[in-house]
Amino acid sequence: MKKEPEDLMKVITLGESSVGKTSIIERYIHNSFEENSISTIGINFTFKQVNLKNGKNIYLKLIDTAGQEKYKALAKSYFKNADAVLFVFALDNQESFDNITNWFNLFNDIHNGKEGIPQFLIGNKADQKRIVQKEVIDEFLSNNRYKYYETSAKENSGIDELFQELAEDLYKISLQTGGKNRTQINQKLSYPKKKKASCRCSP
């Protein structure tokens, strides 16, 4: 088995089934999109080397999790060692946004106190008719202050920019901690300690 690079950063994706977590990763890694992709069963891993703005490289291990209830216990086993997390909902699915707070709280309850790691909220399927209104998302972000991206895996919109910023943030953390205990940098980046996520999620 090939040994993983020492500077590998583990990024986990969380969210309901069919919001496009797998499609986002496939677009980023392979620049491909399948209209009728099959839902992830269990956990999948993909690797990517990212070229940073300063000429350095960083390696990402993208952990794609299934959104179905029966796989949540399996996904939770990967929470504690994650270096970053992407919470994904679909802009054309109000329920997927309403349920995102459950994923926030589940992750932060288990993640061993490492609240300062990069945590992004992703509104995917920007190419579809919008159901989740921008005002509702803005209200949620004003209370929780996660970084936010709207993406379309189908149209390849926002995805490269998302992962580039994520990689740059992870490199800053690694640099300031000497590549050892990356969680010690929690208060030095703009990722405040998280409380229980809450929102009024109906427009």
Short mmCIF file of C-alpha atoms in Angstrom, two decimals:
data_model
loop_
_atom_site.label_atom_id
_atom_site.label_comp_id
_atom_site.label_asym_id
_atom_site.label_seq_id
_atom_site.Cartn_x
_atom_site.Cartn_y
_atom_site.Cartn_z
CA MET A 1 0.00 0.00 0.00
CA LYS A 2 1.37 3.40 -0.96
CA LYS A 3 2.22 5.56 2.03
CA GLU A 4 0.23 8.78 2.35
CA PRO A 5 2.24 12.06 2.26
CA GLU A 6 3.05 13.45 5.70
CA ASP A 7 1.50 16.80 4.80
CA LEU A 8 -1.78 15.22 3.68
CA MET A 9 -4.86 17.18 4.83
CA LYS A 10 -8.10 15.30 5.37
CA VAL A 11 -11.26 17.06 4.13
CA ILE A 12 -14.65 15.50 4.87
CA THR A 13 -17.90 16.31 3.05
CA LEU A 14 -21.18 16.13 4.94
CA GLY A 15 -24.81 16.66 3.97
CA GLU A 16 -27.99 14.92 2.94
CA SER A 17 -28.11 12.34 0.17
CA SER A 18 -28.36 13.66 -3.42
CA VAL A 19 -27.12 17.20 -2.70
CA GLY A 20 -24.12 16.62 -4.98
CA LYS A 21 -21.21 15.89 -2.63
CA THR A 22 -19.82 13.22 -4.94
CA SER A 23 -20.42 15.36 -8.03
CA ILE A 24 -18.46 18.25 -6.53
CA ILE A 25 -15.49 15.99 -5.84
CA GLU A 26 -15.68 14.32 -9.25
CA ARG A 27 -15.77 17.69 -10.99
CA TYR A 28 -12.79 18.92 -8.99
CA ILE A 29 -10.66 15.79 -9.33
CA HIS A 30 -11.56 14.55 -12.81
CA ASN A 31 -13.37 17.55 -14.35
CA SER A 32 -16.30 15.26 -15.07
CA PHE A 33 -20.01 15.23 -14.28
CA GLU A 34 -22.63 12.48 -14.45
CA GLU A 35 -26.23 13.62 -14.64
CA ASN A 36 -27.56 10.51 -12.88
CA SER A 37 -24.74 9.61 -10.52
CA ILE A 38 -25.26 6.84 -7.98
CA SER A 39 -25.45 7.83 -4.31
CA THR A 40 -22.34 7.07 -2.29
CA ILE A 41 -22.50 3.89 -0.25
CA GLY A 42 -20.46 4.22 2.94
CA ILE A 43 -17.24 6.21 2.49
CA ASN A 44 -15.09 7.00 -0.56
CA PHE A 45 -11.61 8.54 -0.67
CA THR A 46 -9.99 10.66 -3.38
CA PHE A 47 -6.62 12.40 -3.42
CA LYS A 48 -5.52 15.67 -5.00
CA GLN A 49 -2.30 17.67 -5.10
CA VAL A 50 -3.04 21.41 -5.03
CA ASN A 51 -0.64 24.08 -6.24
CA LEU A 52 -0.75 27.06 -3.88
CA LYS A 53 -0.29 30.71 -4.79
CA ASN A 54 3.18 30.77 -3.21
CA GLY A 55 4.38 27.89 -5.42
CA LYS A 56 4.14 25.29 -2.66
CA ASN A 57 2.03 22.14 -2.89
CA ILE A 58 -0.48 20.64 -0.48
CA TYR A 59 -2.14 17.24 -0.64
CA LEU A 60 -5.84 16.81 0.03
CA LYS A 61 -7.59 13.59 0.97
CA LEU A 62 -11.25 14.16 0.11
CA ILE A 63 -13.55 11.97 2.18
CA ASP A 64 -16.93 11.57 0.49
CA THR A 65 -19.62 10.40 2.91
CA ALA A 66 -23.07 8.97 2.31
CA GLY A 67 -25.95 11.14 3.48
CA GLN A 68 -28.34 8.35 4.39
CA GLU A 69 -29.19 7.93 8.07
CA LYS A 70 -27.90 4.35 8.18
CA TYR A 71 -24.37 5.49 7.25
CA LYS A 72 -24.05 8.31 9.80
CA ALA A 73 -22.37 6.09 12.37
CA LEU A 74 -19.73 5.14 9.79
CA ALA A 75 -19.16 8.76 8.80
CA LYS A 76 -18.72 9.80 12.43
CA SER A 77 -15.67 7.59 12.76
CA TYR A 78 -13.84 9.99 10.42
CA PHE A 79 -14.84 13.22 12.17
CA LYS A 80 -12.10 13.49 14.79
CA ASN A 81 -9.18 13.31 12.35
CA ALA A 82 -10.62 15.71 9.77
CA ASP A 83 -8.58 18.84 9.07
CA ALA A 84 -11.46 20.59 7.30
CA VAL A 85 -15.14 19.99 6.56
CA LEU A 86 -17.53 20.94 3.78
CA PHE A 87 -21.22 21.05 4.72
CA VAL A 88 -23.19 20.69 1.49
CA PHE A 89 -26.83 21.38 0.73
CA ALA A 90 -28.69 21.78 -2.56
CA LEU A 91 -30.04 25.19 -3.51
CA ASP A 92 -33.08 23.52 -5.09
CA ASN A 93 -33.91 21.50 -1.98
CA GLN A 94 -35.19 23.36 1.09
CA GLU A 95 -35.12 20.24 3.27
CA SER A 96 -31.41 19.72 2.62
CA PHE A 97 -30.77 23.23 3.96
CA ASP A 98 -33.14 22.81 6.91
CA ASN A 99 -31.23 19.66 7.90
CA ILE A 100 -27.75 21.17 7.56
CA THR A 101 -27.80 22.29 11.19
CA ASN A 102 -28.03 18.65 12.22
CA TRP A 103 -24.79 17.97 10.38
CA PHE A 104 -23.12 21.04 11.91
CA ASN A 105 -24.01 19.97 15.42
CA LEU A 106 -23.20 16.30 14.85
CA PHE A 107 -19.76 17.16 13.55
CA ASN A 108 -18.85 19.72 16.20
CA ASP A 109 -20.08 17.52 19.04
CA ILE A 110 -17.76 14.71 17.95
CA HIS A 111 -14.79 16.58 16.54
CA ASN A 112 -12.86 16.55 19.80
CA GLY A 113 -12.97 20.29 20.41
CA LYS A 114 -11.17 21.27 17.21
CA GLU A 115 -13.63 24.05 16.43
CA GLY A 116 -11.13 26.30 14.66
CA ILE A 117 -10.56 24.14 11.60
CA PRO A 118 -11.80 25.40 8.21
CA GLN A 119 -15.55 24.80 7.93
CA PHE A 120 -17.31 25.77 4.71
CA LEU A 121 -21.00 25.87 3.89
CA ILE A 122 -21.66 24.92 0.27
CA GLY A 123 -24.87 25.63 -1.64
CA ASN A 124 -24.64 23.27 -4.61
CA LYS A 125 -26.80 22.97 -7.75
CA ALA A 126 -26.67 26.69 -8.52
CA ASP A 127 -27.71 25.77 -12.08
CA GLN A 128 -31.14 24.65 -10.85
CA LYS A 129 -34.17 26.73 -9.88
CA ARG A 130 -33.39 28.28 -6.51
CA ILE A 131 -35.62 27.21 -3.65
CA VAL A 132 -33.39 28.18 -0.72
CA GLN A 133 -33.50 31.96 -0.76
CA LYS A 134 -30.34 34.04 -0.40
CA GLU A 135 -31.82 36.07 2.46
CA VAL A 136 -32.32 32.92 4.54
CA ILE A 137 -28.75 31.81 3.90
CA ASP A 138 -27.42 35.27 4.77
CA GLU A 139 -29.32 35.21 8.05
CA PHE A 140 -27.87 31.82 8.91
CA LEU A 141 -24.35 32.98 8.06
CA SER A 142 -24.72 36.13 10.15
CA ASN A 143 -25.27 33.92 13.20
CA ASN A 144 -22.67 31.25 12.46
CA ARG A 145 -19.98 32.91 10.28
CA TYR A 146 -18.96 29.98 8.12
CA LYS A 147 -17.30 30.64 4.79
CA TYR A 148 -19.86 30.17 2.04
CA TYR A 149 -19.70 29.15 -1.61
CA GLU A 150 -22.39 28.53 -4.18
CA THR A 151 -21.36 25.87 -6.68
CA SER A 152 -22.60 23.96 -9.68
CA ALA A 153 -20.90 20.64 -10.32
CA LYS A 154 -22.82 20.41 -13.58
CA GLU A 155 -21.59 23.75 -14.92
CA ASN A 156 -18.24 23.65 -13.08
CA SER A 157 -18.96 26.88 -11.23
CA GLY A 158 -17.26 27.90 -7.97
CA ILE A 159 -15.60 24.55 -7.35
CA ASP A 160 -11.97 25.32 -8.17
CA GLU A 161 -12.21 28.57 -6.20
CA LEU A 162 -13.65 26.73 -3.21
CA PHE A 163 -10.92 24.13 -2.99
CA GLN A 164 -8.18 26.65 -3.70
CA GLU A 165 -9.23 28.80 -0.74
CA LEU A 166 -9.61 25.71 1.42
CA ALA A 167 -6.10 24.52 0.52
CA GLU A 168 -4.63 27.98 1.18
CA ASP A 169 -6.27 28.05 4.63
CA LEU A 170 -5.01 24.56 5.47
CA TYR A 171 -1.48 25.52 4.43
CA LYS A 172 -1.56 28.58 6.71
CA ILE A 173 -2.56 26.39 9.62
CA SER A 174 0.17 23.85 8.85
CA LEU A 175 2.78 26.58 8.46
CA GLN A 176 1.97 28.23 11.76
CA THR A 177 1.97 24.97 13.68
CA GLY A 178 5.04 23.46 12.08
CA GLY A 179 2.93 20.78 10.41
CA LYS A 180 2.35 19.03 13.71
CA ASN A 181 -0.66 19.88 15.86
CA ARG A 182 -2.65 21.89 13.34
CA THR A 183 -5.52 22.38 15.77
CA GLN A 184 -3.45 24.69 18.00
CA ILE A 185 -4.01 27.49 15.50
CA ASN A 186 -7.79 27.60 16.09
CA GLN A 187 -7.98 31.20 17.30
CA LYS A 188 -5.40 32.57 14.82
CA LEU A 189 -7.58 32.25 11.73
CA SER A 190 -11.04 33.61 11.14
CA TYR A 191 -12.84 30.46 12.28
CA PRO A 192 -14.46 31.26 15.64
CA LYS A 193 -15.32 28.63 18.20
CA LYS A 194 -18.64 27.16 17.15
CA LYS A 195 -21.74 27.04 19.26
CA LYS A 196 -24.73 24.93 18.40
CA ALA A 197 -25.82 25.91 14.91
CA SER A 198 -29.28 27.35 14.70
CA CYS A 199 -31.39 29.07 12.12
CA ARG A 200 -34.88 29.93 11.05
CA CYS A 201 -34.66 27.91 7.88
CA SER A 202 -38.03 28.62 6.29
CA PRO A 203 -38.16 31.59 3.92
#
